[in-house]
Each structure stands twice: as structure tokens, then as C-alpha cells.
Tab-separated table of C-alpha atoms in Angstrom:
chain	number	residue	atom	x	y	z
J	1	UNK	CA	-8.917	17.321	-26.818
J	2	UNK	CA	-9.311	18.451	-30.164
J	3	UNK	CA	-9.442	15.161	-32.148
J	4	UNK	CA	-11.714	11.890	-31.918
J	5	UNK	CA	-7.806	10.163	-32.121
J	6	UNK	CA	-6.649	12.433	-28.889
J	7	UNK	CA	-9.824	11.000	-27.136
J	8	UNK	CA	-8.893	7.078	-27.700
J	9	UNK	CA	-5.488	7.678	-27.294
J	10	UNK	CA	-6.099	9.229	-23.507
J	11	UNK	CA	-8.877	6.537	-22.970
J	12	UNK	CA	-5.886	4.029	-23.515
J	13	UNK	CA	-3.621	6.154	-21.386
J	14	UNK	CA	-5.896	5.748	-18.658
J	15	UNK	CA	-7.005	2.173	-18.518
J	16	UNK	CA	-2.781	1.462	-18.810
J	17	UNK	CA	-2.132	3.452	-15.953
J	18	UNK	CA	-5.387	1.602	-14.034
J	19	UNK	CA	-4.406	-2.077	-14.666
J	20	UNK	CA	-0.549	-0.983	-14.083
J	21	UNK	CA	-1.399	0.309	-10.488
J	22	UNK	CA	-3.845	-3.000	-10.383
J	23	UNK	CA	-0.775	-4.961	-11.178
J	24	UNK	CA	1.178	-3.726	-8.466
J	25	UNK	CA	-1.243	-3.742	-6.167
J	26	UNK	CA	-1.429	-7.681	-6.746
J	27	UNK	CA	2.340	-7.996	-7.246
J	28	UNK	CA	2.823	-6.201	-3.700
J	29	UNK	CA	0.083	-9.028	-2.234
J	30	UNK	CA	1.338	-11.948	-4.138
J	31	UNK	CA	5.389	-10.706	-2.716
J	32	UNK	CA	3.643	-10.519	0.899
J	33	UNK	CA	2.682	-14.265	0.634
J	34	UNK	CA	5.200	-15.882	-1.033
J	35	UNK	CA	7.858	-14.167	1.344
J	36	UNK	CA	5.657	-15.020	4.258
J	37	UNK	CA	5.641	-18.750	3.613
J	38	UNK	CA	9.025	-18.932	2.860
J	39	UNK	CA	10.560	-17.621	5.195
J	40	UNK	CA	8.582	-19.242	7.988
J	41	UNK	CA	9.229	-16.489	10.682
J	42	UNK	CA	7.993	-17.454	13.869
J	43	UNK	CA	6.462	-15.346	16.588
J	44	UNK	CA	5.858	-15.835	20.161
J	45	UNK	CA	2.115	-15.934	19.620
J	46	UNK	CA	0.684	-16.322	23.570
J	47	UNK	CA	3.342	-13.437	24.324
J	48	UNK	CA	1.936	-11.421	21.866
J	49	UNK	CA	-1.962	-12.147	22.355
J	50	UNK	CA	-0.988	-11.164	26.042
J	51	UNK	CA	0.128	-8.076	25.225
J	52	UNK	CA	-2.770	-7.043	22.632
J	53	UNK	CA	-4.874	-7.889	25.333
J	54	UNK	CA	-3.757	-5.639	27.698
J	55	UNK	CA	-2.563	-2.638	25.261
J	56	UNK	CA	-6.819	-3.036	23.867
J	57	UNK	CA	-8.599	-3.952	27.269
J	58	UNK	CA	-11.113	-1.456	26.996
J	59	UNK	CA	-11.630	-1.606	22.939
J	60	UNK	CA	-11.514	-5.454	22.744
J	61	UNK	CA	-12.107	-8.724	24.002
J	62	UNK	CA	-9.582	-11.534	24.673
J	63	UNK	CA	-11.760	-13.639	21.775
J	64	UNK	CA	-11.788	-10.879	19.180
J	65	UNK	CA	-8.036	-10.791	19.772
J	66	UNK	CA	-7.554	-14.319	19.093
J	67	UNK	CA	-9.815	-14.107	15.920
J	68	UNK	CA	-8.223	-11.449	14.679
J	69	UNK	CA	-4.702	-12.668	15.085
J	70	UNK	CA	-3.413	-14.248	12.033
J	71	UNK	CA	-4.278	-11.102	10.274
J	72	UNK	CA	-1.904	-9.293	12.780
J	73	UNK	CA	0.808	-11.813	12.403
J	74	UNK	CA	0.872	-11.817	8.981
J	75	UNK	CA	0.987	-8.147	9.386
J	76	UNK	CA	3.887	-7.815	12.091
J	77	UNK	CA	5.388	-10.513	9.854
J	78	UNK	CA	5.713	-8.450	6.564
J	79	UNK	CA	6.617	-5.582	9.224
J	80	UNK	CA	9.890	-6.674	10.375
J	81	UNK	CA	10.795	-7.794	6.713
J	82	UNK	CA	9.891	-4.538	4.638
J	83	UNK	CA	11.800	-2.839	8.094
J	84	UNK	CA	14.926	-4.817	7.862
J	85	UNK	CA	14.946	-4.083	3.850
J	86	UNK	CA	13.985	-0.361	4.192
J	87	UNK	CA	16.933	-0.113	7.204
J	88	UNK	CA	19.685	-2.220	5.152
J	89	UNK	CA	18.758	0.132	1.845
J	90	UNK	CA	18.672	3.143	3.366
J	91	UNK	CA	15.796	3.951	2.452
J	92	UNK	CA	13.790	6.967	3.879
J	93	UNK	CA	10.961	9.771	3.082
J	94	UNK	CA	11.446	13.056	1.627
J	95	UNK	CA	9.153	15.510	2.534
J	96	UNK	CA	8.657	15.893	-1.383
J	97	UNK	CA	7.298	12.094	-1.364
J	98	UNK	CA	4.882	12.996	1.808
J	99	UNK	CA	3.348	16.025	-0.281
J	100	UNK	CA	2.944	13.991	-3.993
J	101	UNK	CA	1.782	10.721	-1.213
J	102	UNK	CA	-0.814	13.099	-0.036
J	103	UNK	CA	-1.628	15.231	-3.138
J	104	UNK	CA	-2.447	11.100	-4.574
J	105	UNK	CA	-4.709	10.430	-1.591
J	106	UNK	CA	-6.461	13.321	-2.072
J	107	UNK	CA	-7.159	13.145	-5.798
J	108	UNK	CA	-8.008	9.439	-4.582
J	109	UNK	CA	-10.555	10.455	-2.114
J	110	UNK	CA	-11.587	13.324	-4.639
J	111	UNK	CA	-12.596	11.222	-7.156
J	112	UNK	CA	-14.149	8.290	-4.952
J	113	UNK	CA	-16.858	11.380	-4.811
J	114	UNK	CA	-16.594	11.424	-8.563
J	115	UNK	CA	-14.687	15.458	-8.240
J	116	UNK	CA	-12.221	14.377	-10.747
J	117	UNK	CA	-11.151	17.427	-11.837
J	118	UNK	CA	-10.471	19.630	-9.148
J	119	UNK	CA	-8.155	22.549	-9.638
J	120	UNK	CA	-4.664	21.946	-7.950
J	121	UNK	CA	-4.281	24.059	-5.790
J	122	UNK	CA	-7.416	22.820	-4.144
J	123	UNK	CA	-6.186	19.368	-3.703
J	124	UNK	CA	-2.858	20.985	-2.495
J	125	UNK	CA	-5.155	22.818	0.301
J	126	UNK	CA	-6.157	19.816	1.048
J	127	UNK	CA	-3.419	17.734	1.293
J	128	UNK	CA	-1.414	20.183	3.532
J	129	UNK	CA	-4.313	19.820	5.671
J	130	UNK	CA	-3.707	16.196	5.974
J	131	UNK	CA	-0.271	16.550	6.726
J	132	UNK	CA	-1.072	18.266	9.696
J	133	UNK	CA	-2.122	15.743	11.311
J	134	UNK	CA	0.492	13.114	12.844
J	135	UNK	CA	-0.619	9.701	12.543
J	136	UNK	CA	-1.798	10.441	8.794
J	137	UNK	CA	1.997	11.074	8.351
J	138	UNK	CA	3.017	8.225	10.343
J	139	UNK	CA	0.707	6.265	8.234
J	140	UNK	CA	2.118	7.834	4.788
J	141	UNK	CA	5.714	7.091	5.467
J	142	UNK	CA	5.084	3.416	5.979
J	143	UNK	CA	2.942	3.672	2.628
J	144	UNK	CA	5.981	5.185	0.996
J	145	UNK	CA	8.575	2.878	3.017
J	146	UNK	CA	6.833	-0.152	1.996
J	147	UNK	CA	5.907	0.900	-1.783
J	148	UNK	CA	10.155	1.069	-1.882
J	149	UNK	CA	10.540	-1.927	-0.445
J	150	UNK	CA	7.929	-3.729	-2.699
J	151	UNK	CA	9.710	-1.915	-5.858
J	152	UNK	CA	13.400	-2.890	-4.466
J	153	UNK	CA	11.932	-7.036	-4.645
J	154	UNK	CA	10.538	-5.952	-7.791
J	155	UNK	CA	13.702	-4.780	-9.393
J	156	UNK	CA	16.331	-7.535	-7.204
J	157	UNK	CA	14.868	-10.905	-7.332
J	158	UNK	CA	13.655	-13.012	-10.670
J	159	UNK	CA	10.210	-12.803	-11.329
J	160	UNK	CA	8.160	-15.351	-13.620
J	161	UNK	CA	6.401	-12.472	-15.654
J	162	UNK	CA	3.323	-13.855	-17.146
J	163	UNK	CA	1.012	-11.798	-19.513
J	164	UNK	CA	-2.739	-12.825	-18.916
J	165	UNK	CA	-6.024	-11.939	-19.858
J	166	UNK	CA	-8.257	-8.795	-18.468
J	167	UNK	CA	-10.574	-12.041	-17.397
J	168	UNK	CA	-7.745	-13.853	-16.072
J	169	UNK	CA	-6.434	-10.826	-13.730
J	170	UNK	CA	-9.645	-10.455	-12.180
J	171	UNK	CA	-9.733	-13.979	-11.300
J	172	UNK	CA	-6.502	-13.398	-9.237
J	173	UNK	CA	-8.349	-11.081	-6.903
């Protein structure tokens, strides 16, 4: 940066680009619960605590389960929708949006140790490393698979924008 202007201006560039990702983030959460209780999709719950139970017999209770149901409900719930929107728009994963997915996490997990600026080809390393393994994969396709999904709702259904306050968003959280 050569000018005292260049500074601000990439200071601005980067709380924008923080409180845009914030707003998704809460746009993707708010989606989740308004779909949820509308659509009132109902799941054979004692079928399904059954079946945890058995699948987890030696990592958890029958109680822990039970407690930590609803979570999984809501979770299969939004499951089955972002699957029947991802399947009826076709959407699916490039290997190009697996690397950039992984090249993010790693700049994530990067800077969570405050190594901000690492060259690229370092994070690259590192995120072909990550790739590698299976269930990381598994678990960055349904990342990518439900960001489109979230972005498709965000782009085909009308949404009551509001503008609010720095103060206000953080109350939403």
C-alpha cells in the first residue's frame, strides 16, 4: 500500500467482505428455520431413535440420544430439503469448487492461528493434503451442495431485505 487512502480503502474492503459472509451465514440459519416450520415435515421419531441407538451402541447412551435428538431432526430435516433442491437443480461439485472449498478452509484455519499471510502455494500444499482424505471431501461437497442450495432460495423466493445496524446484527446472533 503506498497511500494512507489505499489503507482505508482495503480496511473497508475487508470489514464488507466480513459482515457480507456474516450475513449469509445468518441468512442460511434464518432460511433453515423458517423452511423448517413451514413445512412441518414429520419424521418417524421412535424409528429413528431406534436406529441411532443401535448404529452408536458403543459411543452413546439411549439418553444422550434422546437429548440430542431435536438437533438431529432438525438436521435430517434441512437434509432431505437442500437434497431434493440440489437433485431437482442439478446441482453438483466440480473438482475446481473442492480445491477453492479447501484452499478457503485452509486460509480459515491459517488465520484462526493468526498466519494470515501465508504464501499460496503453501496453503495449496495444504489443502491437497486435505483432500486426501475421504470424509473431509464428503464433508466439503455437502458444504458446497448446501451453500448452492442456500444461494438458489436466495436468488428464487422474495425476501423482506432489511438494512440494520452493526448493533442490531449482532443482536440477531
Amino acid at each position: 500500500m503506498n497511500s494512507k487512502e489505499e489503507f482505508y480503502k482495503k480496511i473497508d474492503e475487508e470489514i464488507e467482505h466480513n459482515l457480507t459472509h456474516e450475513s449469509d451465514y445468518r441468512f442460511g440459519i434464518d432460511l433453515k428455520e423458517n423452511l423448517l416450520e413451514k413445512l412441518k415435515i414429520e419424521l418417524p421419531k421412535d424409528f429413528l431413535i431406534r436406529w441411532l441407538v443401535t448404529i452408536n451402541k458403543d459411543k452413546y447412551t439411549r439418553e444422550q440420544i434422546e437429548n440430542e435428538f431435536p438437533l438431529f431432526e432438525k438436521d435430517l430435516k434441512w437434509q432431505l430439503i437442500s437434497s431434493k433442491v440440489a437433485e431437482e437443480q442439478n446441482f453438483i461439485v466440480t473438482n475446481e469448487e473442492l480445491e477453492d472449498f479447501a484452499m478457503s478452509y485452509a486460509r480459515s484455519q491459517f488465520a484462526a492461528y493468526g498466519m494470515n499471510f501465508l504464501p499460496d502455494e503453501y496453503v495449496k500444499r495444504y489443502a491437497l493434503d486435505l483432500l486426501k482424505n475421504k470424509d473431509e471431501v464428503r464433508k466439503y461437497q455437502e458444504r458446497i451442495i448446501d451453500n448452492k442450495v442456500i444461494e438458489w432460495f436466495k436468488a428464487n423466493v422474495n425476501l423482506d431485505v432489511k438494512e440494520v445496524s452493526l448493533d442490531e446484527f449482532e443482536k440477531l446472533k
